[in-house]
């Protein structure tokens, strides 16, 4: 009996601001881990990277923009 591999869809949310090269390397590394651990072929791994602006992401009552600006002044 032939059993098809189920395609993993990996969604990553991160703050905007990384370079295209950093994102490319990151996605390749994530894909490689998924291939190895889930035993699926390369073409079966889909990664979607969502970049979120720091003023559109909050932790508690503060946006990441506010948190980052506070960290820079400490």
C-alpha positions as semicolon CSV with decimal commas, in nm:
position;residue;x (nm);y (nm);z (nm)
1;X;0,000;0,000;0,000
2;X;0,137;0,342;-0,102
3;X;0,104;0,604;0,164
4;X;0,132;0,968;0,058
5;X;0,328;1,208;0,272
6;X;0,115;1,485;0,413
7;X;0,250;1,825;0,317
8;X;0,345;2,042;0,612
9;X;0,245;2,408;0,590
10;X;0,462;2,611;0,823
11;X;0,347;2,962;0,911
12;X;0,601;3,196;1,070
13;X;0,515;3,536;1,212
14;X;0,802;3,770;1,286
15;X;0,865;4,137;1,330
16;X;0,960;4,315;1,009
17;X;1,312;4,439;0,957
18;X;1,528;4,143;0,864
19;X;1,716;4,130;0,537
20;X;1,607;3,919;0,242
21;X;1,918;3,705;0,295
22;X;1,836;3,643;0,663
23;X;1,481;3,539;0,574
24;X;1,601;3,314;0,294
25;X;1,853;3,136;0,517
26;X;1,593;3,103;0,793
27;X;1,334;2,946;0,560
28;X;1,591;2,704;0,416
29;X;1,692;2,594;0,766
30;X;1,330;2,547;0,873
31;X;1,256;2,351;0,555
32;X;1,560;2,128;0,611
33;X;1,450;2,048;0,967
34;X;1,095;1,975;0,849
35;X;1,225;1,743;0,575
36;X;1,451;1,556;0,813
37;X;1,217;1,522;1,109
38;X;0,892;1,466;0,919
39;X;1,056;1,257;0,644
40;X;0,897;1,446;0,359
41;X;1,053;1,550;0,027
42;X;1,169;1,907;-0,026
43;X;0,882;1,991;-0,261
44;X;0,630;1,894;0,009
45;X;0,736;2,165;0,255
46;X;0,562;2,501;0,229
47;X;0,671;2,793;0,446
48;X;0,480;3,118;0,465
49;X;0,653;3,404;0,639
50;X;0,441;3,690;0,768
51;X;0,622;4,011;0,856
52;X;0,445;4,232;1,106
53;X;0,532;4,595;1,172
54;X;0,634;4,660;1,532
55;X;0,339;4,893;1,592
56;X;0,099;4,615;1,481
57;X;0,230;4,361;1,737
58;X;0,167;4,392;2,107
59;X;0,272;4,211;2,420
60;X;0,038;4,289;2,702
61;X;-0,063;4,653;2,681
62;X;0,240;4,773;2,483
63;X;0,331;4,749;2,118
64;X;0,667;4,605;2,023
65;X;0,755;4,951;1,890
66;X;0,708;5,092;2,242
67;X;0,895;4,804;2,401
68;X;1,188;4,842;2,162
69;X;1,208;5,218;2,216
70;X;1,218;5,164;2,593
71;X;1,495;4,903;2,557
72;X;1,706;5,144;2,353
73;X;1,693;5,409;2,624
74;X;1,771;5,174;2,916
